[in-house]
Amino acid sequence: MLEIGVGEQGEIVVTGRLDAAQSENAQQFLDTIAGSAVLDCAGLDYVSSAGLGVLLKTQKRLMEAGGGLKLINVNPHIHNIFRYSGFDHIFEIEPASG
Amino acid sequence: MRQVSGRAGGRVEKEFRRTFDSLDEIFQFIESFLQTESSSPGLLHDVNFAVEELFTNMVKYNPSGPPDIALGLSVEDGDLSVSLTDRETEPFDVTQAPPVDIHRPIEERKPGGLGLHLVKKVVDSLEYRHARGTTTIKFSKSLR
């Protein structure tokens, strides 16, 4: 399952699994975001290629308008997937501490 | 979801409906199996990842196939072996998927096309077989 919403500091908070079954819901939410945004991935367990597609589409749209998505608290497993995808050059990524 | 055989000799197999909505049940099935092995969170992540990519490809590219797709899990000599079996399929060798240039700038990148590239990154071995219309994809991952 996946939950996505706006946190107390205005950041986007995402928890659970961003998989093929949840990507459409995530895309609908992220399509409402404008400008520069922070995506807090502390509670995100997993991102599949379908989820990567959602993030890429969002990043392209935001960057074309001069903004962008910064990913914070990214766990090591998801970070590996980003590196294998070359997404570490497309997104500003802040790994989870500890 | 239908269980076609229980755990015997370290192997389990279940069939899952041909829909993305099966993913939660698939992840539970994998996690339940791996709980009895001395596995790491990284192993669970990588196995879930590879199974999702292979399963969803079967859903997407064989939409008119039989209702269920089989997923088997077993442990042999310290390796986890995972198999996905789909029937009434056209041949498509997942081990021969074209390489992906991950260094292209964002302007030249489009969503999609990464799944099999990433599967090869997270598994130790990947095998494909197609015979009499049945596709079987196997991968392994060390438990050590």
mmCIF file of C-alpha atoms in Angstrom:
data_model
loop_
_atom_site.group_PDB
_atom_site.id
_atom_site.type_symbol
_atom_site.label_atom_id
_atom_site.label_comp_id
_atom_site.label_asym_id
_atom_site.label_seq_id
_atom_site.Cartn_x
_atom_site.Cartn_y
_atom_site.Cartn_z
ATOM 1 C CA MET A 1 0.000 0.000 0.000
ATOM 2 C CA LEU A 2 1.007 3.631 -0.432
ATOM 3 C CA GLU A 3 0.132 6.834 1.363
ATOM 4 C CA ILE A 4 1.095 10.219 -0.024
ATOM 5 C CA GLY A 5 0.288 13.679 1.306
ATOM 6 C CA VAL A 6 1.688 17.001 2.467
ATOM 7 C CA GLY A 7 3.589 17.194 5.767
ATOM 8 C CA GLU A 8 3.746 19.940 8.388
ATOM 9 C CA GLN A 9 6.688 21.702 6.721
ATOM 10 C CA GLY A 10 5.098 21.617 3.271
ATOM 11 C CA GLU A 11 7.107 18.597 2.193
ATOM 12 C CA ILE A 12 5.511 15.700 0.378
ATOM 13 C CA VAL A 13 5.450 12.644 2.623
ATOM 14 C CA VAL A 14 5.260 9.232 1.020
ATOM 15 C CA THR A 15 5.048 5.927 2.894
ATOM 16 C CA GLY A 16 4.717 2.303 1.836
ATOM 17 C CA ARG A 17 5.397 0.836 -1.571
ATOM 18 C CA LEU A 18 5.486 2.805 -4.801
ATOM 19 C CA ASP A 19 4.761 -0.135 -7.087
ATOM 20 C CA ALA A 20 2.820 -0.745 -10.292
ATOM 21 C CA ALA A 21 -0.470 -1.031 -8.397
ATOM 22 C CA GLN A 22 0.047 2.332 -6.672
ATOM 23 C CA SER A 23 1.764 4.373 -9.369
ATOM 24 C CA GLU A 24 -1.420 5.832 -10.815
ATOM 25 C CA ASN A 25 -2.515 7.187 -7.423
ATOM 26 C CA ALA A 26 0.946 8.645 -6.833
ATOM 27 C CA GLN A 27 0.960 10.250 -10.278
ATOM 28 C CA GLN A 28 -2.433 11.870 -9.687
ATOM 29 C CA PHE A 29 -1.137 13.431 -6.476
ATOM 30 C CA LEU A 30 2.203 14.544 -7.894
ATOM 31 C CA ASP A 31 0.484 16.112 -10.913
ATOM 32 C CA THR A 32 -0.903 18.690 -8.466
ATOM 33 C CA ILE A 33 2.567 19.777 -7.288
ATOM 34 C CA ALA A 34 4.198 22.896 -8.770
ATOM 35 C CA GLY A 35 7.555 24.639 -8.430
ATOM 36 C CA SER A 36 10.236 23.092 -6.234
ATOM 37 C CA ALA A 37 9.260 20.385 -3.791
ATOM 38 C CA VAL A 38 10.814 18.044 -1.252
ATOM 39 C CA LEU A 39 9.748 14.406 -1.203
ATOM 40 C CA ASP A 40 10.361 12.816 2.201
ATOM 41 C CA CYS A 41 11.037 9.116 1.590
ATOM 42 C CA ALA A 42 11.688 8.142 5.238
ATOM 43 C CA GLY A 43 8.647 5.867 5.226
ATOM 44 C CA LEU A 44 9.061 4.658 1.677
ATOM 45 C CA ASP A 45 10.008 0.971 1.574
ATOM 46 C CA TYR A 46 10.212 0.339 -2.105
ATOM 47 C CA VAL A 47 10.122 1.868 -5.598
ATOM 48 C CA SER A 48 9.666 -0.292 -8.705
ATOM 49 C CA SER A 49 10.249 0.777 -12.310
ATOM 50 C CA ALA A 50 6.611 1.909 -12.454
ATOM 51 C CA GLY A 51 7.335 4.215 -9.513
ATOM 52 C CA LEU A 52 10.499 5.460 -11.180
ATOM 53 C CA GLY A 53 8.389 6.394 -14.186
ATOM 54 C CA VAL A 54 6.099 8.470 -11.973
ATOM 55 C CA LEU A 55 9.043 10.298 -10.420
ATOM 56 C CA LEU A 56 10.712 10.908 -13.798
ATOM 57 C CA LYS A 57 7.547 12.284 -15.363
ATOM 58 C CA THR A 58 7.085 14.616 -12.390
ATOM 59 C CA GLN A 59 10.698 15.764 -12.437
ATOM 60 C CA LYS A 60 10.579 16.530 -16.160
ATOM 61 C CA ARG A 61 7.421 18.604 -15.740
ATOM 62 C CA LEU A 62 8.767 20.535 -12.745
ATOM 63 C CA MET A 63 12.186 21.177 -14.315
ATOM 64 C CA GLU A 64 10.638 22.476 -17.518
ATOM 65 C CA ALA A 65 8.942 25.111 -15.324
ATOM 66 C CA GLY A 66 12.172 25.929 -13.487
ATOM 67 C CA GLY A 67 11.494 23.819 -10.403
ATOM 68 C CA GLY A 68 12.335 20.296 -9.358
ATOM 69 C CA LEU A 69 11.921 17.481 -6.899
ATOM 70 C CA LYS A 70 14.419 16.812 -4.106
ATOM 71 C CA LEU A 71 14.283 13.382 -2.477
ATOM 72 C CA ILE A 72 15.286 13.133 1.180
ATOM 73 C CA ASN A 73 15.689 10.257 3.668
ATOM 74 C CA VAL A 74 16.130 7.723 0.885
ATOM 75 C CA ASN A 75 16.889 4.230 2.220
ATOM 76 C CA PRO A 76 19.940 2.345 0.870
ATOM 77 C CA HIS A 77 17.925 -0.184 -1.159
ATOM 78 C CA ILE A 78 15.973 2.505 -2.980
ATOM 79 C CA HIS A 79 19.169 4.522 -3.390
ATOM 80 C CA ASN A 80 20.731 1.547 -5.171
ATOM 81 C CA ILE A 81 17.786 1.403 -7.572
ATOM 82 C CA PHE A 82 18.223 5.118 -8.291
ATOM 83 C CA ARG A 83 21.920 4.602 -8.981
ATOM 84 C CA TYR A 84 21.307 1.617 -11.273
ATOM 85 C CA SER A 85 18.775 3.772 -13.142
ATOM 86 C CA GLY A 86 20.997 6.832 -13.444
ATOM 87 C CA PHE A 87 18.416 8.748 -11.436
ATOM 88 C CA ASP A 88 21.109 9.912 -9.026
ATOM 89 C CA HIS A 89 22.070 12.353 -11.822
ATOM 90 C CA ILE A 90 18.497 13.464 -12.422
ATOM 91 C CA PHE A 91 17.368 14.073 -8.845
ATOM 92 C CA GLU A 92 18.966 15.734 -5.868
ATOM 93 C CA ILE A 93 19.030 12.874 -3.384
ATOM 94 C CA GLU A 94 19.712 12.984 0.332
ATOM 95 C CA PRO A 95 20.227 9.468 1.771
ATOM 96 C CA ALA A 96 18.693 8.401 5.066
ATOM 97 C CA SER A 97 21.073 8.845 7.984
ATOM 98 C CA GLY A 98 22.306 5.911 10.019
ATOM 99 C CA MET B 1 -4.829 -16.447 -5.526
ATOM 100 C CA ARG B 2 -4.786 -20.234 -5.344
ATOM 101 C CA GLN B 3 -2.234 -22.345 -3.555
ATOM 102 C CA VAL B 4 -1.287 -25.190 -5.852
ATOM 103 C CA SER B 5 1.171 -26.847 -3.530
ATOM 104 C CA GLY B 6 2.278 -26.414 0.025
ATOM 105 C CA ARG B 7 5.796 -26.193 1.311
ATOM 106 C CA ALA B 8 7.565 -29.453 0.681
ATOM 107 C CA GLY B 9 11.283 -29.945 0.398
ATOM 108 C CA GLY B 10 11.870 -26.205 0.794
ATOM 109 C CA ARG B 11 9.695 -25.237 -2.155
ATOM 110 C CA VAL B 12 6.370 -23.410 -2.327
ATOM 111 C CA GLU B 13 4.298 -22.368 -5.304
ATOM 112 C CA LYS B 14 1.167 -20.272 -5.643
ATOM 113 C CA GLU B 15 -0.821 -18.884 -8.504
ATOM 114 C CA PHE B 16 -1.767 -15.215 -8.558
ATOM 115 C CA ARG B 17 -4.407 -13.428 -10.564
ATOM 116 C CA ARG B 18 -3.201 -11.675 -13.694
ATOM 117 C CA THR B 19 -3.547 -8.135 -12.333
ATOM 118 C CA PHE B 20 -1.339 -5.510 -10.717
ATOM 119 C CA ASP B 21 -3.650 -5.780 -7.709
ATOM 120 C CA SER B 22 -2.007 -9.151 -6.927
ATOM 121 C CA LEU B 23 1.201 -7.408 -5.885
ATOM 122 C CA ASP B 24 0.321 -7.041 -2.191
ATOM 123 C CA GLU B 25 -0.468 -10.765 -1.951
ATOM 124 C CA ILE B 26 2.729 -11.599 -3.823
ATOM 125 C CA PHE B 27 4.837 -9.497 -1.446
ATOM 126 C CA GLN B 28 3.185 -11.183 1.548
ATOM 127 C CA PHE B 29 3.870 -14.604 0.043
ATOM 128 C CA ILE B 30 7.559 -13.789 -0.478
ATOM 129 C CA GLU B 31 7.961 -12.217 2.961
ATOM 130 C CA SER B 32 6.307 -15.186 4.640
ATOM 131 C CA PHE B 33 8.667 -17.592 2.876
ATOM 132 C CA LEU B 34 11.783 -15.564 3.636
ATOM 133 C CA GLN B 35 10.879 -15.185 7.315
ATOM 134 C CA THR B 36 11.851 -18.801 7.770
ATOM 135 C CA GLU B 37 15.235 -18.199 6.142
ATOM 136 C CA SER B 38 18.072 -16.141 7.581
ATOM 137 C CA SER B 39 17.578 -13.351 5.082
ATOM 138 C CA SER B 40 18.390 -9.639 5.153
ATOM 139 C CA PRO B 41 16.071 -6.687 4.410
ATOM 140 C CA GLY B 42 18.145 -6.104 1.291
ATOM 141 C CA LEU B 43 17.369 -9.590 0.033
ATOM 142 C CA LEU B 44 13.633 -9.123 0.569
ATOM 143 C CA HIS B 45 13.760 -5.787 -1.249
ATOM 144 C CA ASP B 46 15.621 -7.175 -4.247
ATOM 145 C CA VAL B 47 13.443 -10.285 -4.536
ATOM 146 C CA ASN B 48 10.238 -8.227 -4.314
ATOM 147 C CA PHE B 49 11.652 -5.869 -6.920
ATOM 148 C CA ALA B 50 12.609 -8.570 -9.427
ATOM 149 C CA VAL B 51 9.338 -10.469 -8.982
ATOM 150 C CA GLU B 52 7.261 -7.320 -9.479
ATOM 151 C CA GLU B 53 9.079 -6.406 -12.676
ATOM 152 C CA LEU B 54 8.775 -9.897 -14.169
ATOM 153 C CA PHE B 55 5.189 -10.449 -12.998
ATOM 154 C CA THR B 56 3.934 -7.065 -14.246
ATOM 155 C CA ASN B 57 5.606 -7.670 -17.611
ATOM 156 C CA MET B 58 3.610 -10.898 -17.879
ATOM 157 C CA VAL B 59 0.429 -9.004 -16.983
ATOM 158 C CA LYS B 60 1.120 -6.220 -19.491
ATOM 159 C CA TYR B 61 2.330 -8.265 -22.440
ATOM 160 C CA ASN B 62 0.025 -11.271 -22.162
ATOM 161 C CA PRO B 63 -3.268 -9.641 -21.158
ATOM 162 C CA SER B 64 -5.426 -12.356 -22.720
ATOM 163 C CA GLY B 65 -3.513 -15.233 -21.108
ATOM 164 C CA PRO B 66 -4.994 -17.641 -18.546
ATOM 165 C CA PRO B 67 -6.311 -16.066 -15.322
ATOM 166 C CA ASP B 68 -3.316 -16.959 -13.155
ATOM 167 C CA ILE B 69 0.481 -16.712 -13.168
ATOM 168 C CA ALA B 70 2.506 -19.128 -11.005
ATOM 169 C CA LEU B 71 5.236 -18.017 -8.601
ATOM 170 C CA GLY B 72 7.566 -20.593 -7.044
ATOM 171 C CA LEU B 73 10.148 -20.138 -4.303
ATOM 172 C CA SER B 74 12.760 -22.604 -3.137
ATOM 173 C CA VAL B 75 16.095 -22.748 -1.348
ATOM 174 C CA GLU B 76 18.955 -24.893 -2.552
ATOM 175 C CA ASP B 77 22.568 -24.825 -1.375
ATOM 176 C CA GLY B 78 22.249 -21.404 0.197
ATOM 177 C CA ASP B 79 20.571 -19.801 -2.816
ATOM 178 C CA LEU B 80 17.013 -18.619 -3.145
ATOM 179 C CA SER B 81 15.522 -19.727 -6.444
ATOM 180 C CA VAL B 82 12.469 -17.933 -7.815
ATOM 181 C CA SER B 83 10.398 -18.997 -10.815
ATOM 182 C CA LEU B 84 7.521 -17.340 -12.655
ATOM 183 C CA THR B 85 5.497 -19.399 -15.099
ATOM 184 C CA ASP B 86 2.996 -18.093 -17.617
ATOM 185 C CA ARG B 87 1.053 -20.054 -20.242
ATOM 186 C CA GLU B 88 -0.221 -19.276 -23.737
ATOM 187 C CA THR B 89 2.655 -16.846 -24.309
ATOM 188 C CA GLU B 90 4.646 -15.584 -27.272
ATOM 189 C CA PRO B 91 8.435 -15.945 -27.004
ATOM 190 C CA PHE B 92 10.275 -12.999 -25.453
ATOM 191 C CA ASP B 93 13.678 -13.690 -23.975
ATOM 192 C CA VAL B 94 14.029 -11.342 -21.015
ATOM 193 C CA THR B 95 17.744 -12.099 -20.758
ATOM 194 C CA GLN B 96 18.244 -10.541 -24.212
ATOM 195 C CA ALA B 97 16.516 -7.228 -23.490
ATOM 196 C CA PRO B 98 18.448 -4.340 -25.064
ATOM 197 C CA PRO B 99 20.814 -2.360 -22.841
ATOM 198 C CA VAL B 100 19.670 0.929 -21.335
ATOM 199 C CA ASP B 101 21.785 4.078 -21.495
ATOM 200 C CA ILE B 102 21.304 5.411 -17.964
ATOM 201 C CA HIS B 103 23.573 8.396 -18.594
ATOM 202 C CA ARG B 104 21.292 10.247 -20.999
ATOM 203 C CA PRO B 105 20.165 13.683 -19.795
ATOM 204 C CA ILE B 106 16.675 14.033 -18.409
ATOM 205 C CA GLU B 107 15.469 15.771 -21.564
ATOM 206 C CA GLU B 108 16.115 12.572 -23.516
ATOM 207 C CA ARG B 109 14.658 10.157 -20.987
ATOM 208 C CA LYS B 110 11.127 8.817 -20.978
ATOM 209 C CA PRO B 111 9.283 6.758 -18.355
ATOM 210 C CA GLY B 112 9.515 3.015 -18.958
ATOM 211 C CA GLY B 113 12.075 0.558 -20.272
ATOM 212 C CA LEU B 114 14.085 0.211 -17.073
ATOM 213 C CA GLY B 115 12.491 -2.872 -15.541
ATOM 214 C CA LEU B 116 14.548 -5.687 -17.074
ATOM 215 C CA HIS B 117 17.745 -3.634 -16.842
ATOM 216 C CA LEU B 118 17.153 -3.301 -13.103
ATOM 217 C CA VAL B 119 16.213 -6.959 -12.652
ATOM 218 C CA LYS B 120 19.618 -7.924 -14.055
ATOM 219 C CA LYS B 121 21.233 -5.569 -11.531
ATOM 220 C CA VAL B 122 19.559 -7.030 -8.446
ATOM 221 C CA VAL B 123 19.619 -10.792 -9.146
ATOM 222 C CA ASP B 124 22.577 -13.178 -9.271
ATOM 223 C CA SER B 125 21.396 -15.178 -12.291
ATOM 224 C CA LEU B 126 18.499 -14.938 -14.734
ATOM 225 C CA GLU B 127 17.207 -17.741 -16.971
ATOM 226 C CA TYR B 128 14.484 -17.822 -19.608
ATOM 227 C CA ARG B 129 12.735 -20.777 -21.197
ATOM 228 C CA HIS B 130 9.871 -20.943 -23.673
ATOM 229 C CA ALA B 131 8.405 -24.278 -24.647
ATOM 230 C CA ARG B 132 4.973 -25.201 -26.020
ATOM 231 C CA GLY B 133 3.653 -21.740 -25.314
ATOM 232 C CA THR B 134 4.777 -21.693 -21.690
ATOM 233 C CA THR B 135 7.265 -19.103 -20.489
ATOM 234 C CA THR B 136 9.331 -19.869 -17.417
ATOM 235 C CA ILE B 137 11.630 -17.238 -15.967
ATOM 236 C CA LYS B 138 13.944 -18.176 -13.119
ATOM 237 C CA PHE B 139 16.313 -16.111 -11.060
ATOM 238 C CA SER B 140 18.507 -16.795 -8.094
ATOM 239 C CA LYS B 141 19.787 -14.764 -5.195
ATOM 240 C CA SER B 142 22.346 -15.831 -2.617
ATOM 241 C CA LEU B 143 21.123 -16.070 0.968
ATOM 242 C CA ARG B 144 24.663 -15.754 2.318
#
